[in-house]
XYZ file of C-alpha atoms in Angstrom:
605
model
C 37.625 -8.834 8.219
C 38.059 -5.162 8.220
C 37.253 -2.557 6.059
C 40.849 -1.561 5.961
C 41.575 -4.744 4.368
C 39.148 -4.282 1.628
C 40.469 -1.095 0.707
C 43.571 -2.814 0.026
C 43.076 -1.509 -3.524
C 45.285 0.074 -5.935
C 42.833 3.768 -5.818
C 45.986 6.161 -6.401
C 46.927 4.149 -9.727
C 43.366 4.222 -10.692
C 42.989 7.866 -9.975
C 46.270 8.594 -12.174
C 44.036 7.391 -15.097
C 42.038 9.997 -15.490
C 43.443 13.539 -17.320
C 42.066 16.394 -15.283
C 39.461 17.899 -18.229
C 40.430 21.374 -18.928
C 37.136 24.440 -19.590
C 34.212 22.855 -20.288
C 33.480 26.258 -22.264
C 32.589 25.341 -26.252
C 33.313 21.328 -25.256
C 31.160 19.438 -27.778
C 27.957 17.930 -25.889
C 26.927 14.164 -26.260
C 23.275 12.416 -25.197
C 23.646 11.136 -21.504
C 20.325 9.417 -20.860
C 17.497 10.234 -23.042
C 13.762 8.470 -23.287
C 11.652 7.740 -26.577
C 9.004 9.897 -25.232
C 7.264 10.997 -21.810
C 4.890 7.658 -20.672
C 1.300 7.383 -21.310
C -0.576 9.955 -20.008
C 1.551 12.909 -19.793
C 1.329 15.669 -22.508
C 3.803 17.804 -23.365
C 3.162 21.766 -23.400
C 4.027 24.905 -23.609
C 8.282 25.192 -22.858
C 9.174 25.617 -18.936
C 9.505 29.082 -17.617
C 13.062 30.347 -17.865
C 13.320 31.824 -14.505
C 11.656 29.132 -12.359
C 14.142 27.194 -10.502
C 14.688 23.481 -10.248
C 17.179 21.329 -8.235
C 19.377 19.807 -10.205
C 20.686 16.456 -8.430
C 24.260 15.189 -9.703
C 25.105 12.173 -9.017
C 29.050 11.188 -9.051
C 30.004 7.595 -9.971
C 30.650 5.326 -6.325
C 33.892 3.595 -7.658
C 34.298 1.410 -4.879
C 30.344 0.263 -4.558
C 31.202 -3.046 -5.669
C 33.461 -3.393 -2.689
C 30.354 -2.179 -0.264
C 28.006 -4.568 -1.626
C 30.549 -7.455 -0.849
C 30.144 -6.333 2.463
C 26.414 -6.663 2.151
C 25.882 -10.113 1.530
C 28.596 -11.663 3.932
C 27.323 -9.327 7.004
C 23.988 -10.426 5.539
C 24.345 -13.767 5.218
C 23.854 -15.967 8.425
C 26.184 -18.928 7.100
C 28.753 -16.518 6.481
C 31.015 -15.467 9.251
C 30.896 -12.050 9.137
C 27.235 -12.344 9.578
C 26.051 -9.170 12.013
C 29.419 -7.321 11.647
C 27.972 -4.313 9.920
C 30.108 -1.163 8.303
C 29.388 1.980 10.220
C 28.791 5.211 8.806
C 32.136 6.232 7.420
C 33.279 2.996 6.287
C 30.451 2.951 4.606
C 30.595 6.654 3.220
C 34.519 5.326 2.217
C 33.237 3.182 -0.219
C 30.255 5.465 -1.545
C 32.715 7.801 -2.314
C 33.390 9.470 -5.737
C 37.297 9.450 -6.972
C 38.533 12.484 -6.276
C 39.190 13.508 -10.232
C 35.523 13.059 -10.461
C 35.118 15.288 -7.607
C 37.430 17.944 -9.424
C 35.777 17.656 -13.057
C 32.562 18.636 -12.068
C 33.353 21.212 -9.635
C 35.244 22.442 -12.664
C 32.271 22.241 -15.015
C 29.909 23.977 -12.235
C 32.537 26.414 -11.871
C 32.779 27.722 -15.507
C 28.902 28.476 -15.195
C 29.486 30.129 -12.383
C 28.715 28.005 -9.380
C 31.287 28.003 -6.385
C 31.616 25.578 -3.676
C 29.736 27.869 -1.421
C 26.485 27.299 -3.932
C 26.908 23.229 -3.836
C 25.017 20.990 -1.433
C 26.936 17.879 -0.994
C 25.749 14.793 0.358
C 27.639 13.221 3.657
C 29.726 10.814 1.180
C 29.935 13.591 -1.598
C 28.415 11.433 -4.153
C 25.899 13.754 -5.037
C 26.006 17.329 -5.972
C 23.002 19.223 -5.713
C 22.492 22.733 -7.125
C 19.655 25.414 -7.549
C 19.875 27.128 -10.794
C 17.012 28.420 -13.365
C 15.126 26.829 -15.830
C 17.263 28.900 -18.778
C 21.171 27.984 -16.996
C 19.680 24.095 -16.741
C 19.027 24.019 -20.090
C 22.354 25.904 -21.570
C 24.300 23.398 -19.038
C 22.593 20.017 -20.425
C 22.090 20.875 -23.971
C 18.590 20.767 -23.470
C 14.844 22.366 -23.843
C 12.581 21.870 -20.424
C 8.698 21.776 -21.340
C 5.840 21.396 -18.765
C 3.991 18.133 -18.778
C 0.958 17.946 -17.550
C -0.628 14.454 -16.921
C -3.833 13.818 -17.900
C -5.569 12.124 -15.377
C -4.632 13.525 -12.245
C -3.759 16.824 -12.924
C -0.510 17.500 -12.033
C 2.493 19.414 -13.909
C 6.079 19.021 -13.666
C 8.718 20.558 -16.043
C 11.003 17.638 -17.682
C 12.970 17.053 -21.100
C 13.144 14.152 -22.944
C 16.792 14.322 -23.206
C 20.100 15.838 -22.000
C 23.477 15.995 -22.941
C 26.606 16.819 -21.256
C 30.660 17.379 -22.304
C 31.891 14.033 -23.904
C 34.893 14.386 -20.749
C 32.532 14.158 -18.110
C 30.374 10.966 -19.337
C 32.388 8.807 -16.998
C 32.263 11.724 -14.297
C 28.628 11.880 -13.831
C 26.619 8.704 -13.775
C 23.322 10.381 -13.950
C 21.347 14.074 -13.704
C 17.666 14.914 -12.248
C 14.822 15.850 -12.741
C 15.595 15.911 -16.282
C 13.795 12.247 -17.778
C 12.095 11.057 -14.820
C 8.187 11.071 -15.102
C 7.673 9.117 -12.103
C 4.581 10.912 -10.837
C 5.981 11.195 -7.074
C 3.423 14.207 -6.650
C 0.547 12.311 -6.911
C 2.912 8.852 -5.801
C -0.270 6.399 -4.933
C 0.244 5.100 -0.780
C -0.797 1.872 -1.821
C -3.642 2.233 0.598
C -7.208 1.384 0.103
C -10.204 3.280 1.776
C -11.669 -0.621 3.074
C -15.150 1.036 2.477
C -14.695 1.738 -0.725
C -13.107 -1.632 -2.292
C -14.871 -4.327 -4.420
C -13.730 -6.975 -1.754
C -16.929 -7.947 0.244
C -16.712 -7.971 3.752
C -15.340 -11.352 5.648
C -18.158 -13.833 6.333
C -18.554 -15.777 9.542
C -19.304 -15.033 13.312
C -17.623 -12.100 14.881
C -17.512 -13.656 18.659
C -15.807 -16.742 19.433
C -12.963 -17.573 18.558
C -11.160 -19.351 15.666
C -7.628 -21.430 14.843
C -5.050 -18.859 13.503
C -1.795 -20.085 10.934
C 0.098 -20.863 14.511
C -2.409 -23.446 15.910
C -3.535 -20.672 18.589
C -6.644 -19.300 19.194
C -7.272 -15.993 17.230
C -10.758 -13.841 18.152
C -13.029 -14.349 15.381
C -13.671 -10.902 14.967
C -10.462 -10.349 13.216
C -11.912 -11.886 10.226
C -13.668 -8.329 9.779
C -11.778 -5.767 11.620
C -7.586 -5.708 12.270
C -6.620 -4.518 15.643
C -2.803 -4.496 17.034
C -4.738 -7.398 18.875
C -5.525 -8.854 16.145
C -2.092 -8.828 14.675
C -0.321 -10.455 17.560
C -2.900 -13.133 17.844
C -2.590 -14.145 13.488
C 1.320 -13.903 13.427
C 1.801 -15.650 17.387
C 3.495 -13.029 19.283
C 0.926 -12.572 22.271
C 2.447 -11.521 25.378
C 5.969 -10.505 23.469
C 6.924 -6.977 25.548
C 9.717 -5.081 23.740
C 12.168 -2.616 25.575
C 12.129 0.877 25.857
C 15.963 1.378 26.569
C 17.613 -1.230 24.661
C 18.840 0.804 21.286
C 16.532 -0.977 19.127
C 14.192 1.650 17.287
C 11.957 1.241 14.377
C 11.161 3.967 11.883
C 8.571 4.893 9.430
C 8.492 7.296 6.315
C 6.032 10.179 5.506
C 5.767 11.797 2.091
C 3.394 14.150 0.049
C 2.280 15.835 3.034
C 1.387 12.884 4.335
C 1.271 14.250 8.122
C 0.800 11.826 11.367
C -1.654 13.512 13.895
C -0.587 12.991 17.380
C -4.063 13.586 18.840
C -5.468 10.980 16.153
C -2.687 8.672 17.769
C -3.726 9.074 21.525
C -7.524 8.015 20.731
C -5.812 5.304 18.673
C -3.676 4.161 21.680
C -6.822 4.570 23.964
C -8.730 2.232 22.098
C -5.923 -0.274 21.138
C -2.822 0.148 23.580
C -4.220 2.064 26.818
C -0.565 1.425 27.668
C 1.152 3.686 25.129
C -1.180 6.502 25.812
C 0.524 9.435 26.412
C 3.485 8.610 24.801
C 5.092 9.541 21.080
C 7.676 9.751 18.781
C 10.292 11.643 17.280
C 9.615 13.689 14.177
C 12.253 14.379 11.825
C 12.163 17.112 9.243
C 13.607 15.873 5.995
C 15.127 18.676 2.871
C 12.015 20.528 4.991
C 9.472 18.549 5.487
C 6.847 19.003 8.817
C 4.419 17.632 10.083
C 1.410 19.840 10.744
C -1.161 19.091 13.565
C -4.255 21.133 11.981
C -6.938 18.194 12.559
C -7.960 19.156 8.768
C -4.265 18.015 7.265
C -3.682 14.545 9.216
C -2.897 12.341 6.479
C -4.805 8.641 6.374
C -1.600 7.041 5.577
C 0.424 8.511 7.480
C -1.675 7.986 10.645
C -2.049 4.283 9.602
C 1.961 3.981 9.255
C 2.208 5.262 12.991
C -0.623 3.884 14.686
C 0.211 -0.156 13.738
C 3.822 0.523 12.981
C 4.362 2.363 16.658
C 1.253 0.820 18.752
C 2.339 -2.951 17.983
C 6.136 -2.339 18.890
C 5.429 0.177 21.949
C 7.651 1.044 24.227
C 10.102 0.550 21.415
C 11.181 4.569 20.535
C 9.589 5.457 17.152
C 11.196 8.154 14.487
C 8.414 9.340 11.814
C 10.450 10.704 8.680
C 8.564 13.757 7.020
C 9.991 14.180 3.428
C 9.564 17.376 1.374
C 9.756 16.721 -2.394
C 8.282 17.341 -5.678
C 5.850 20.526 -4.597
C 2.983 21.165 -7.225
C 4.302 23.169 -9.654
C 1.304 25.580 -11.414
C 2.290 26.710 -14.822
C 0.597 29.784 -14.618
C 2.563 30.756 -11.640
C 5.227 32.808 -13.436
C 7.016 33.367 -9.922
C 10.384 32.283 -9.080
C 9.379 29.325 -6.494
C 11.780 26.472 -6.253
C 9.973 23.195 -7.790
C 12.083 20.061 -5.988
C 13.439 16.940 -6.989
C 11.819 13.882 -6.344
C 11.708 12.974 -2.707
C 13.730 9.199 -2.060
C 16.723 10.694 -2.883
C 16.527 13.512 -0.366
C 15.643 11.017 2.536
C 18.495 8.528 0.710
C 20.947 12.058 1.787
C 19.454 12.424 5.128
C 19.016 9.239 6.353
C 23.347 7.912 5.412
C 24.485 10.839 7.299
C 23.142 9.986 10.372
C 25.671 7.967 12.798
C 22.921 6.184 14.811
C 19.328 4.893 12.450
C 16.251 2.747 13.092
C 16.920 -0.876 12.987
C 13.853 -1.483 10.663
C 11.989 1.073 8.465
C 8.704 0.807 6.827
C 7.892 2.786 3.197
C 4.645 2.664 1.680
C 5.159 4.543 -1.504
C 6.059 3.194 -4.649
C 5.401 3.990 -8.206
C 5.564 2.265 -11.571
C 8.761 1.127 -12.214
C 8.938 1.698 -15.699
C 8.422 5.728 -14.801
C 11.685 5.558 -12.898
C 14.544 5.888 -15.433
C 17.171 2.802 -14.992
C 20.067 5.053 -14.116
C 18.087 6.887 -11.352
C 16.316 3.131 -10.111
C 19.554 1.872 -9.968
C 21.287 4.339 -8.258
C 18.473 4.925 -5.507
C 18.456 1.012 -5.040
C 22.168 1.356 -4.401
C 21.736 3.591 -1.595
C 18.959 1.264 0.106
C 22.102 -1.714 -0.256
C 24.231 1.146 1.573
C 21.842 0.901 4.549
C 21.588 -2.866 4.801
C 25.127 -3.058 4.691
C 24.985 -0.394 7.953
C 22.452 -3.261 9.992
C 19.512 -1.348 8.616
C 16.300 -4.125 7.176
C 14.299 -1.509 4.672
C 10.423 -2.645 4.003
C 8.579 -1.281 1.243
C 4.455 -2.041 0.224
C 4.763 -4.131 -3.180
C 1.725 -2.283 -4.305
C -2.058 -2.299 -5.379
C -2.732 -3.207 -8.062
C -2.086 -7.007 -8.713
C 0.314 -7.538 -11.578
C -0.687 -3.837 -12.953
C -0.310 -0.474 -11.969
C -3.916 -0.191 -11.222
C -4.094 2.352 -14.540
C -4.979 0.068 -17.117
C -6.088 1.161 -20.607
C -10.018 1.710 -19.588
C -11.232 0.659 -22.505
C -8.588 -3.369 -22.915
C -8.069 -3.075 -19.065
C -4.715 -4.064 -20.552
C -1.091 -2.133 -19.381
C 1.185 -1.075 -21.807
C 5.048 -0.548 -22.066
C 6.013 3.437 -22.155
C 9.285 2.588 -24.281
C 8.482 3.063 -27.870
C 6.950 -0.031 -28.524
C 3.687 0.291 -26.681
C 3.202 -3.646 -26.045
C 0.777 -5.011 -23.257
C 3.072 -6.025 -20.352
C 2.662 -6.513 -16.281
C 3.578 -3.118 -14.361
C 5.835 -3.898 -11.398
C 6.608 -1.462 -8.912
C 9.343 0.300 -7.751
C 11.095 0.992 -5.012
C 9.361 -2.867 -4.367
C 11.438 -4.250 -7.476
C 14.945 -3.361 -5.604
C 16.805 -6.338 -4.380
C 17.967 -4.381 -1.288
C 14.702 -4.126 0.365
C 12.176 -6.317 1.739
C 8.700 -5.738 -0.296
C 5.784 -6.815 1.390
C 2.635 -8.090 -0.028
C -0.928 -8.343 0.964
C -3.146 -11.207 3.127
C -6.757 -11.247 4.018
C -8.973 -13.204 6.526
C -7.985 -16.449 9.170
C -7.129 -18.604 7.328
C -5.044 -16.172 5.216
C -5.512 -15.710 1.505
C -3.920 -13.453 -0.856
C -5.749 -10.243 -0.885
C -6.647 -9.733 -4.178
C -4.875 -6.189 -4.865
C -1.339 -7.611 -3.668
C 1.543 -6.178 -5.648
C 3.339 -8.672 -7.715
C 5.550 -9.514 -10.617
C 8.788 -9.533 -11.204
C 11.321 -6.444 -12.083
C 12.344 -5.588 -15.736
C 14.937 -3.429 -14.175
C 17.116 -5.693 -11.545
C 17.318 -9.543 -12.590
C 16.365 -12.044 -10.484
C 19.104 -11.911 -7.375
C 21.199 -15.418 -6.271
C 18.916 -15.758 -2.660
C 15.660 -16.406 -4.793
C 16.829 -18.004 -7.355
C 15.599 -21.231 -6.764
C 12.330 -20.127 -5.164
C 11.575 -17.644 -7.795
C 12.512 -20.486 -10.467
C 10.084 -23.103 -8.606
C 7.098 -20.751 -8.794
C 8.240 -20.480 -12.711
C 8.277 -24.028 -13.178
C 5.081 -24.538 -11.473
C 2.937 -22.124 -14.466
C 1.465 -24.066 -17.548
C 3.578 -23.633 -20.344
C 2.760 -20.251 -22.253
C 1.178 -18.996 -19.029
C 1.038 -14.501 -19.797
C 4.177 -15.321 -21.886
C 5.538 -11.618 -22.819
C 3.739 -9.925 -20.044
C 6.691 -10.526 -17.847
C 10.673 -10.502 -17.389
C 11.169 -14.606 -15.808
C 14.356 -13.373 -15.186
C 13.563 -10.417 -12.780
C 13.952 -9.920 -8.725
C 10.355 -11.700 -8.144
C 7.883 -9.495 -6.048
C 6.914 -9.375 -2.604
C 9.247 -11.208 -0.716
C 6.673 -12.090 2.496
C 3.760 -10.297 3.162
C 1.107 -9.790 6.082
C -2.656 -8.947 7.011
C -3.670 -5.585 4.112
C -7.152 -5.065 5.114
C -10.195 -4.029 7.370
C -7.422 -2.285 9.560
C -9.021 0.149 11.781
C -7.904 3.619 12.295
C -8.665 6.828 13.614
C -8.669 9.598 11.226
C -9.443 12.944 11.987
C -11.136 12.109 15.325
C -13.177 9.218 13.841
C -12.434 5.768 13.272
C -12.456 4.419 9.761
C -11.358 1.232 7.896
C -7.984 1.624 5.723
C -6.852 -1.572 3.578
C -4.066 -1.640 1.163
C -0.339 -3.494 1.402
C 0.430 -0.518 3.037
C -1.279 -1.758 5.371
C 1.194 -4.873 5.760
C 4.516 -2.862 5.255
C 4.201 -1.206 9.077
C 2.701 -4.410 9.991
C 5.369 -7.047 8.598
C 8.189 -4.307 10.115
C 6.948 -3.881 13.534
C 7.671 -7.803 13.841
C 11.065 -7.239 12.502
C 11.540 -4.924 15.223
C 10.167 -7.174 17.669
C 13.034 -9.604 16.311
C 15.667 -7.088 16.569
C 14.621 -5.855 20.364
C 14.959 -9.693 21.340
C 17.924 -9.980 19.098
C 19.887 -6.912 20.831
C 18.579 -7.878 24.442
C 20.622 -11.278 23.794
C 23.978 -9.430 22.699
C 23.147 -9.455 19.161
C 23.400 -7.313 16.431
C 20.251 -5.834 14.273
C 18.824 -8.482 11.286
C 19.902 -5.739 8.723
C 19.215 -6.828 5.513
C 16.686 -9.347 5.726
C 16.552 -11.396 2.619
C 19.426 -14.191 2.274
C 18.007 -14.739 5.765
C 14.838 -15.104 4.683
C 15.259 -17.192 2.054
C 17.325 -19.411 3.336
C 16.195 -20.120 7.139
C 13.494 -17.729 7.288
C 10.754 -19.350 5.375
C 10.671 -22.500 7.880
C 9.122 -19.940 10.360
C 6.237 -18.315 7.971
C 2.944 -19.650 7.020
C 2.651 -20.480 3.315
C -0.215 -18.944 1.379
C -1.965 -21.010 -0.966
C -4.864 -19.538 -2.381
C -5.923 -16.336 -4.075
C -4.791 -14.538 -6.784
C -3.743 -10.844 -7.802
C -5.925 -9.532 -11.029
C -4.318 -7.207 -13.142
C -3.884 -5.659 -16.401
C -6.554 -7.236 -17.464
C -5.593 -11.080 -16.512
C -6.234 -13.167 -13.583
C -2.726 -12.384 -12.355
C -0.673 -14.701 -10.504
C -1.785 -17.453 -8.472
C -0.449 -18.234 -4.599
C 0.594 -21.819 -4.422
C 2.936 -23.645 -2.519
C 6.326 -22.219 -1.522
C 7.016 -18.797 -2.816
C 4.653 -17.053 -5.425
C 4.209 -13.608 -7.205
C 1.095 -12.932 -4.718
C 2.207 -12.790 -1.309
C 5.906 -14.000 -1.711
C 7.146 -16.891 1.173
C 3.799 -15.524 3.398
C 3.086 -14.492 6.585
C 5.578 -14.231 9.882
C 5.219 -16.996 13.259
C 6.945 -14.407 15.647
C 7.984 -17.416 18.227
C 9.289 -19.126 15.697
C 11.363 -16.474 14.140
C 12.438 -15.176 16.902
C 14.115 -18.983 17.890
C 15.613 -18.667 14.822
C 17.397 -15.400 14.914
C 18.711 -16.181 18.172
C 20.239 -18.801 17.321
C 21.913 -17.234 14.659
């Protein structure tokens, strides 16, 4: 059915609504969003400088979302028949887009302090608003007082309120405003990545020639029980002798943030050792609100280089697009200069990325943060635009995170996590972007046989409730636990974390000329999404569309074609965590990919 069909709707009655607001000049403010105070370790000091500039993202309401996400599960639903038809970039920008009276009311409020269109950055569907104004303006505009926070344990400042206000008129205008509450601590945003040398896990036992029975019933080398090559990887998850294509369409793209930058001479020893075919080849860089990608030797980033060696070595010839995100710049209180301190970075690529025509079939992220950090409103809406590029044929992967059922910050002295709402009661951390039901979070393995590696992300949200495609996975593993089992430390009714997961450790690298041994789950986001890609180039070289958004699939055919993890466990917070088990658990989700036999199922499809 198309889109024109959909639209069917009665928008110029629903527009007629809404009075056109008249100056905003003396209008009575009233709290938008406001948080009971900044989360544990950040300490509030001295007031922000008036004259240092933020970016102040606006973000309209998307009236017709609900529409779009209709959209999303029939095109991603392979019972359904639109399955595969996905929107394309303006009929998907159609139903991002603000109503037009929303449009006018804030151009009027920016107006009356002075801003003109020609000072407004819009994004491609309009739905956000971005402006660069002063510390002192930001403040008279949102009824509010900026202070600088620093936090305690790594360092790092950033200016943030604890509340803001706007005119009464405009509440149903704007649906949300940042950085205002958002303490999210995207400067300093852990990679989920592990230095392998430095972990508690031991290395893996047993001979390191021969060879031994992998989850497919094939022969894997036996020294992948203590090093991961892209040999390695196609051995465990049976896709030996799979060749992609160069010229196809199909593309797969990866995500660099916090100066995170992928060395291209790092990558041609890399490709030496691991894919003598691929050497000499690269990828295309893309410079996101400014971001770059320096080649210094000194700056190559460890995560970055991991993201592009596994994610672009296993799926070679397949053309690769590294994303290099500017955001969030350290901010140094003491600096009384007028230097422009950024939002936080997702929403930038979010901007970027939906205003392209043509995108990457499959894209790997491994950055996350503590969900609870991330205010609803801003979770929500970021989540939204991850639905906007399923709905477009794109499958999104994100690392579920390091540290078990915790945020790997637990109260030193308990080892217990604590909420940041007020109430200050022990609880599990999960992670966001992971906790988003639009994306695919992936979760950590060790060894042959696989286990759960023991720092593998998982939980379940206390933001977005448990979505229909899990529900009676998620509600299995539930019904599995002893009664009482960490009873308060977690929302049963949340999206359950990862969804699948993949080899996290022992992966080996080169890093600034040398090789090295990396570990973490995002170590299995790449991994997991290069396979994806393998599915789509097989899926597009039969006349097929792009998986998109992977999990009804996966959920519903998908997990006949992955090898179920049973044992292990992810410590956190002070517990033993969750345990794997049969079927899907809060450890490494419905497992580990069989290439050959997902790839019979999604051409069948």
């Amino acid at each position: 059915m198309r889109l024109s069909l959909w639209l069917g709707l009665s928008l110029s009655a629903a527009l007629g609504a809404h009075a056109t607001p008249g100056s905003y000049k003396g209008c009575e403010h009233k709290v938008k969003e406001s948080i009971y105070s900044a989360p544990r370790g950040w300490i509030k000091g001295s007031p922000a400088p008036p004259n240092q500039i933020i970016e102040l993202k606006i973000a309209l309401p998307q009236s017709n979302f609900h529409v779009l996400k209709q959209h999303l599960w029939e095109v991603s639903d392979p019972e359904h028949a639109r399955y595969g038809a996905h929107l394309s970039k303006e009929e998907t920008e159609a139903l991002m887009a603000p109503h037009q009276t929303s449009v006018d009311a804030v151009n009027e409020w920016l107006a009356s302090h002075g801003f003109d269109e020609e000072h407004l950055i819009r994004s491609s569907a309009k739905d956000w608003v971005t402006i660069r104004v002063p510390v002192s303006l930001a403040e008279e505009m949102l009824d509010t007082t900026y202070h600088v926070y620093h936090h305690a344990k790594s360092g790092d400042s950033i200016i943030r309120t604890t509340s803001y206000s706007l005119p009464e008129i405009l509440h149903e205008h704007i649906e949300l405003i940042q950085p205002t509450t958002m303490f999210a601590r995207f400067k300093a945003m852990k990679s989920t990545l592990h230095w392998a040398g430095s972990s508690s896990l031991a290395s893996s036992p047993g001979a390191s020639t021969g060879t031994i029975t992998g989850p497919a019933g094939n022969q894997v080398d036996a020294s992948c029980n203590t090093t991961i090559t892209l040999s390695c990887l196609r051995q465990i998850y049976n896709a030996v002798g799979y060749n992609t294509s160069a010229a196809n369409g199909n593309k797969i793209g990866l995500t660099g943030y916090l100066g995170q930058f992928a060395n291209i001479a790092d990558l041609e020893m890399f490709y030496q050792d691991q894919n003598p075919a691929a050497y000499g080849s690269n990828f295309t860089f893309v410079s996101v609100n400014g971001g770059i990608n320096s080649q210094d030797m000194a700056d190559a980033g460890v995560e970055a280089n991991l993201d592009t060696q596994f994610g672009f070595g296993l799926t070679y010839p397949t053309p690769g697009t590294f994303y290099s995100t500017n955001g969030t710049p350290p901010f140094k209180p003491d600096a009384m200069e007028n230097s422009s301190m950024d939002n936080e970075p997702y929403s930038y690529w979010l901007d970027y990325v939906l205003s392209q025509p043509t995108l990457p079939q499959a894209i790997s992220s491994s950055y996350g943060d503590d969900e609870q950090t991330v205010p609803y409103t801003y979770a929500s809406r970021v989540c939204d635009g991850f639905a906007a590029l399923g709905a477009r044929g794109v499958s999104i992967m994100f690392s579920s995170g390091d540290g078990g059922v915790g945020d790997g910050d637990a109260d030193p002295a308990t080892q217990e996590c604590y909420t940041n709402d007020g109430r200050n009661v022990t609880a599990f951390v999960p992670g966001f972007p992971a906790s988003c039901p639009y994306v695919t979070a992936v979760g950590g393995t060790v060894n042959v046989p696989e286990t759960a590696v023991f720092f593998s992300g998982g939980g379940f949200s206390n933001y977005f409730p448990r979505p229909d495609y899990q529900e009676g996975d998620v509600q299995g593993f539930l019904d599995k636990l002893a009664p009482g089992t960490y009873e308060g430390l977690y929302n049963p009714y949340g999206r359950g974390i990862p969804d699948v997961s993949a080899q996290a450790y022992n992966f080996l690298i080169v890093y600034q000329a040398n090789t090295t041994y990396v570990a973490g789950t995002s170590c299995s986001s790449p991994t997991f999404t290069a396979f994806v890609s393998m599915l789509n180039d097989a899926r597009i070289d039969a006349g097929k569309t792009s998986l998109g958004f992977l999990n009804p699939f996966l959920y519903s055919k998908g997990y006949t074609a992955f090898n179920d993890i049973t044992e292990g466990n992810n410590p956190g917070c002070g517990t033993e965590g969750f345990n794997s088990t049969i079927g899907w658990d809060a450890v490494t989700g419905l497992g580990t990919p069989n290439f050959e036999k997902l790839k019979e199922l999604v051409l069948a499809m």
